[in-house]
Short mmCIF file of C-alpha atoms in Angstrom, two decimals:
data_model
loop_
_atom_site.label_atom_id
_atom_site.label_comp_id
_atom_site.label_asym_id
_atom_site.label_seq_id
_atom_site.Cartn_x
_atom_site.Cartn_y
_atom_site.Cartn_z
CA MET I 1 -4.07 -6.84 42.41
CA THR I 2 -1.45 -4.13 42.50
CA VAL I 3 -0.82 -1.69 39.66
CA LYS I 4 2.51 -3.41 39.03
CA ASP I 5 0.79 -6.80 38.72
CA LEU I 6 -1.82 -5.33 36.37
CA PHE I 7 0.80 -3.85 34.05
CA SER I 8 2.77 -7.10 34.14
CA ARG I 9 -0.33 -9.05 33.15
CA ILE I 10 -1.15 -6.66 30.31
CA PHE I 11 2.45 -6.80 29.09
CA ARG I 12 2.40 -10.61 29.02
CA LYS I 13 -0.83 -10.63 27.02
CA ILE I 14 0.50 -8.10 24.53
CA LEU I 15 3.70 -10.09 24.17
CA LYS I 16 1.71 -13.29 23.63
CA TRP I 17 -0.41 -11.62 20.92
CA PHE I 18 2.70 -10.23 19.28
CA LEU I 19 4.44 -13.63 19.22
CA TRP I 20 1.36 -15.29 17.74
CA ALA I 21 1.05 -12.58 15.09
CA PHE I 22 4.76 -12.92 14.30
CA PHE I 23 4.48 -16.70 13.97
CA LEU I 24 1.37 -16.54 11.77
CA SER I 25 2.85 -13.85 9.52
CA ASN I 26 5.92 -16.00 8.91
CA LEU I 27 3.69 -19.00 8.19
CA TYR I 28 1.79 -16.83 5.70
CA LEU I 29 5.09 -15.71 4.15
CA LEU I 30 6.09 -19.33 3.64
CA MET I 31 2.70 -20.15 2.11
CA CYS I 32 3.02 -17.25 -0.31
CA LYS I 33 6.12 -18.84 -1.80
CA TRP I 34 3.65 -21.01 -3.76
CA VAL I 35 0.30 -19.18 -3.46
CA ILE I 36 -0.33 -15.61 -4.63
CA PRO I 37 -1.54 -13.55 -1.62
CA PRO I 38 -5.36 -13.81 -1.70
CA ILE I 39 -5.87 -10.19 -0.58
CA THR I 40 -3.77 -7.25 0.60
CA LEU I 41 -4.52 -4.26 2.81
CA THR I 42 -4.05 -1.99 -0.19
CA GLN I 43 -6.61 -3.97 -2.18
CA LEU I 44 -9.07 -3.88 0.72
CA GLY I 45 -8.51 -0.13 1.01
CA SER I 46 -9.27 0.26 -2.69
CA LEU I 47 -12.41 -1.86 -2.43
CA PHE I 48 -13.87 -0.11 0.62
CA GLY I 49 -12.58 3.28 -0.50
CA GLY I 50 -14.86 3.23 -3.52
CA TYR I 51 -12.23 2.53 -6.19
CA GLY I 52 -13.28 -1.07 -6.73
CA LEU I 53 -11.05 -4.12 -7.10
CA LYS I 54 -10.08 -5.62 -10.44
CA ARG I 55 -7.44 -8.35 -10.47
CA ASP I 56 -6.64 -11.59 -12.23
CA TYR I 57 -3.58 -13.37 -10.90
CA VAL I 58 -1.36 -15.15 -13.41
CA ASN I 59 1.91 -17.05 -13.22
CA MET I 60 5.23 -15.92 -14.70
CA SER I 61 4.78 -17.82 -17.96
CA GLU I 62 1.58 -15.84 -18.58
CA ILE I 63 3.34 -12.47 -18.34
CA ALA I 64 5.07 -11.04 -21.39
CA PRO I 65 8.86 -10.62 -21.09
CA SER I 66 8.30 -6.96 -21.95
CA ALA I 67 6.30 -6.42 -18.73
CA LYS I 68 8.98 -8.02 -16.55
CA LEU I 69 11.66 -6.00 -18.28
CA ALA I 70 9.70 -2.75 -17.98
CA ALA I 71 9.17 -3.27 -14.25
CA MET I 72 12.88 -3.69 -13.59
CA ALA I 73 13.89 -0.94 -16.03
CA SER I 74 11.61 1.59 -14.36
CA GLU I 75 11.49 0.53 -10.73
CA ASP I 76 14.67 -1.37 -9.84
CA GLN I 77 17.44 -1.93 -12.38
CA LEU I 78 19.67 -3.62 -9.78
CA PHE I 79 16.93 -6.06 -8.78
CA PRO I 80 18.80 -9.22 -9.90
CA ASP I 81 21.94 -8.21 -8.00
CA HIS I 82 20.99 -6.64 -4.67
CA ASN I 83 20.00 -8.40 -1.43
CA GLY I 84 16.70 -6.55 -1.11
CA PHE I 85 18.04 -3.02 -0.62
CA ASP I 86 19.66 -0.54 -2.99
CA TRP I 87 21.91 1.19 -0.47
CA LYS I 88 23.39 3.72 -2.91
CA SER I 89 19.97 4.94 -4.04
CA LEU I 90 18.77 5.04 -0.44
CA GLU I 91 21.76 7.12 0.64
CA LYS I 92 21.21 9.51 -2.27
CA SER I 93 17.52 9.83 -1.41
CA LEU I 94 18.23 10.49 2.27
CA GLN I 95 20.55 13.34 1.32
CA GLY I 96 17.50 15.12 -0.09
CA ASN I 97 16.94 17.35 -3.07
CA SER I 98 16.62 21.10 -2.65
CA ARG I 99 14.31 21.26 -5.68
CA LYS I 100 11.92 18.72 -4.16
CA LYS I 101 11.42 19.98 -0.63
CA LYS I 102 8.11 18.16 -0.20
CA LYS I 103 9.63 14.79 -1.02
CA VAL I 104 9.94 12.47 1.98
CA ALA I 105 13.52 11.44 2.79
CA GLY I 106 14.10 7.91 1.56
CA ALA I 107 11.17 8.02 -0.85
CA GLY I 108 11.86 6.77 -4.35
CA ALA I 109 14.64 4.42 -3.22
CA SER I 110 12.42 1.38 -2.57
CA THR I 111 13.41 -1.76 -4.44
CA ILE I 112 10.91 -4.16 -5.96
CA SER I 113 11.54 -6.45 -2.97
CA GLN I 114 10.68 -3.67 -0.52
CA GLN I 115 7.54 -2.79 -2.45
CA VAL I 116 6.40 -6.42 -2.36
CA ALA I 117 7.08 -6.65 1.39
CA LYS I 118 5.02 -3.49 1.92
CA ASN I 119 2.18 -4.47 -0.40
CA VAL I 120 1.77 -8.04 0.82
CA PHE I 121 2.42 -7.85 4.56
CA LEU I 122 2.02 -4.22 5.60
CA TRP I 123 0.23 -0.97 4.84
CA GLN I 124 0.83 2.06 2.63
CA GLY I 125 0.43 4.90 5.09
CA SER I 126 1.77 8.42 5.28
CA GLY I 127 3.33 10.64 7.89
CA ILE I 128 4.52 8.84 11.02
CA SER I 129 2.92 5.52 9.97
CA ARG I 130 5.30 5.47 6.99
CA TYR I 131 8.27 5.51 9.36
CA LEU I 132 6.72 2.98 11.76
CA ARG I 133 6.43 0.62 8.79
CA LYS I 134 10.13 0.71 7.95
CA ILE I 135 11.37 -1.81 10.55
CA PRO I 136 8.89 -4.60 9.71
CA GLU I 137 9.32 -3.73 6.02
CA ALA I 138 13.07 -4.36 6.31
CA TYR I 139 12.41 -7.69 8.05
CA TYR I 140 9.92 -8.95 5.46
CA THR I 141 12.14 -7.74 2.62
CA LYS I 142 15.02 -9.89 3.86
CA MET I 143 12.74 -12.84 4.49
CA ILE I 144 11.22 -12.92 1.00
CA GLU I 145 14.69 -12.55 -0.51
CA TRP I 146 15.81 -15.63 1.43
CA VAL I 147 12.63 -17.72 1.18
CA TRP I 148 11.03 -16.76 -2.14
CA GLY I 149 13.90 -15.80 -4.43
CA LYS I 150 14.01 -13.19 -7.19
CA GLU I 151 11.70 -14.83 -9.71
CA ARG I 152 8.93 -15.32 -7.17
CA ILE I 153 9.28 -11.75 -5.86
CA LEU I 154 8.94 -10.36 -9.38
CA GLU I 155 5.95 -12.61 -10.06
CA VAL I 156 4.13 -11.46 -6.92
CA TYR I 157 5.04 -7.84 -7.64
CA LEU I 158 3.49 -7.96 -11.10
CA ASN I 159 0.35 -9.53 -9.66
CA VAL I 160 -0.35 -7.33 -6.63
CA ALA I 161 0.96 -3.87 -7.59
CA GLU I 162 -1.74 -1.26 -8.15
CA MET I 163 -1.73 -0.18 -11.81
CA GLY I 164 -4.73 2.15 -11.92
CA GLU I 165 -7.75 3.05 -9.81
CA GLY I 166 -8.83 -0.30 -8.39
CA VAL I 167 -6.72 -2.19 -10.96
CA PHE I 168 -4.20 -4.62 -9.47
CA GLY I 169 -1.68 -6.68 -11.36
CA ILE I 170 -0.41 -6.75 -14.91
CA GLU I 171 -3.15 -9.07 -16.22
CA ALA I 172 -6.01 -6.86 -14.99
CA ALA I 173 -4.19 -3.77 -16.28
CA SER I 174 -3.58 -5.34 -19.69
CA GLN I 175 -7.24 -6.28 -20.02
CA GLN I 176 -8.41 -2.91 -18.73
CA TYR I 177 -6.28 -0.74 -21.00
CA PHE I 178 -5.52 -2.85 -24.08
CA ARG I 179 -8.16 -5.60 -24.09
CA LYS I 180 -5.59 -8.37 -24.31
CA PRO I 181 -3.90 -10.85 -21.95
CA ALA I 182 -0.63 -9.84 -20.30
CA THR I 183 1.26 -12.44 -22.28
CA ARG I 184 0.61 -10.42 -25.47
CA LEU I 185 1.67 -6.98 -24.23
CA SER I 186 4.00 -5.08 -26.54
CA ARG I 187 7.03 -3.25 -25.20
CA ALA I 188 5.32 0.14 -25.51
CA GLU I 189 2.14 -1.09 -23.80
CA ALA I 190 4.10 -2.62 -20.92
CA ALA I 191 6.08 0.61 -20.53
CA MET I 192 2.87 2.65 -20.40
CA ILE I 193 1.42 0.50 -17.63
CA ILE I 194 4.61 0.51 -15.57
CA ALA I 195 4.99 4.27 -16.04
CA CYS I 196 1.90 4.89 -13.87
CA LEU I 197 3.33 3.11 -10.82
CA PRO I 198 4.56 6.11 -8.82
CA ASN I 199 0.92 7.10 -8.29
CA PRO I 200 -1.54 4.91 -10.26
CA LYS I 201 -4.59 6.81 -8.99
CA LYS I 202 -3.16 10.06 -10.36
CA TYR I 203 -1.15 8.99 -13.41
CA SER I 204 -3.62 7.26 -15.73
CA VAL I 205 -2.73 5.02 -18.65
CA LYS I 206 -6.01 5.63 -20.50
CA PRO I 207 -6.74 8.44 -20.98
CA MET I 208 -2.98 8.93 -20.90
CA SER I 209 -1.84 11.45 -18.31
CA ARG I 210 0.95 13.92 -19.03
CA TRP I 211 3.21 12.01 -16.64
CA VAL I 212 2.73 8.65 -18.40
CA SER I 213 3.14 10.34 -21.79
CA TRP I 214 6.48 11.77 -20.60
CA LYS I 215 7.63 8.73 -18.66
CA TYR I 216 6.95 5.71 -20.87
CA PRO I 217 9.45 6.60 -23.66
CA ARG I 218 12.10 6.86 -20.96
CA VAL I 219 11.09 3.44 -19.63
CA LEU I 220 11.47 2.07 -23.16
CA GLN I 221 14.97 3.54 -23.35
CA GLN I 222 15.96 1.97 -20.05
CA MET I 223 14.54 -1.36 -21.23
CA ARG I 224 16.90 -1.22 -24.20
CA ASN I 225 19.79 -0.33 -21.89
CA ILE I 226 19.44 -3.31 -19.53
CA GLU I 227 17.86 -6.10 -21.58
CA ASP I 228 21.16 -7.72 -22.60
CA ASP I 229 22.26 -8.27 -19.01
CA PRO I 230 22.42 -12.07 -18.44
CA ASP I 231 20.78 -11.83 -14.99
CA ILE I 232 17.95 -9.75 -16.43
CA GLN I 233 17.54 -12.28 -19.25
CA LYS I 234 17.11 -15.12 -16.73
CA LEU I 235 14.25 -13.30 -15.07
CA ILE I 236 12.34 -12.10 -18.12
CA TYR I 237 12.42 -15.35 -20.08
CA THR I 238 10.73 -17.83 -17.79
CA PRO I 239 10.69 -21.46 -19.00
CA LYS I 240 7.15 -22.69 -19.59
#
C-alpha cells in the first residue's frame, strides 16, 4: 500500500466517523425537542471535577414566571425577537473595551439560544478551543431555533444552566438556596439566582457574593423594564 493509498483510507474513515457523528447529533437534537438532555459535558465535568451534580429537571409550568423573566432580563432581552444571534451586541463586543483588556472578543454577546447550543451539544473550553467551538455552536443554535422554538429553548436553558458549584437548573438552585420549588420563587430570589450566571462557581448566591449583591437589583430593574412586552409575556406565562 502506497502512502497516498494509506492517507486516502484514513481520510475515508475519518469522514465516515464524522458523518455518523453528525447524523447522531442531529437525531439527538430532534429527541431533545421533547426530552430534557439526560447529561451534558459541563455536568460531567462538574461531577468528575469534584463539584458534584445536583439537578432536578422540571417543565415550564413548574418554573415561576419570575425565573423566566429574570433569565431574559439579565441574559438576553431580545430573546423573543432574534433568530438565535444578537448581531448588534456581538459587533459591539468584537470592537473590544479598552477598560477590559483581558476580556475575550465576542464574550458576553451570547444569546440564550447560543448558550443552550453550547451547554447541550458542545463544551465550555477556553483559549483556542473556545474559537474551535464557534462554528458548530452557530450550527446548533440555528437548528434549535428552527426545530425547538423559543419556549423549548428557554425551558432547556433553565434546566441545564449551571447556577452554583455543581448545581444545575432552576429547580435544584431554588431548593439549594431557598428550600422551595422553582414554581414558588419570588422576583428577588429569581434575580439572585440568575445574577450568578456569568460565573456560578465564583459568584455565589448563598453566602451572597459581592457580585450577586450588586447585580441582582439591576436584574430586578430590567425585569420591570421588559415585562410588559407582549412577546415576553407569552414566554413567561406558560399555559398549564
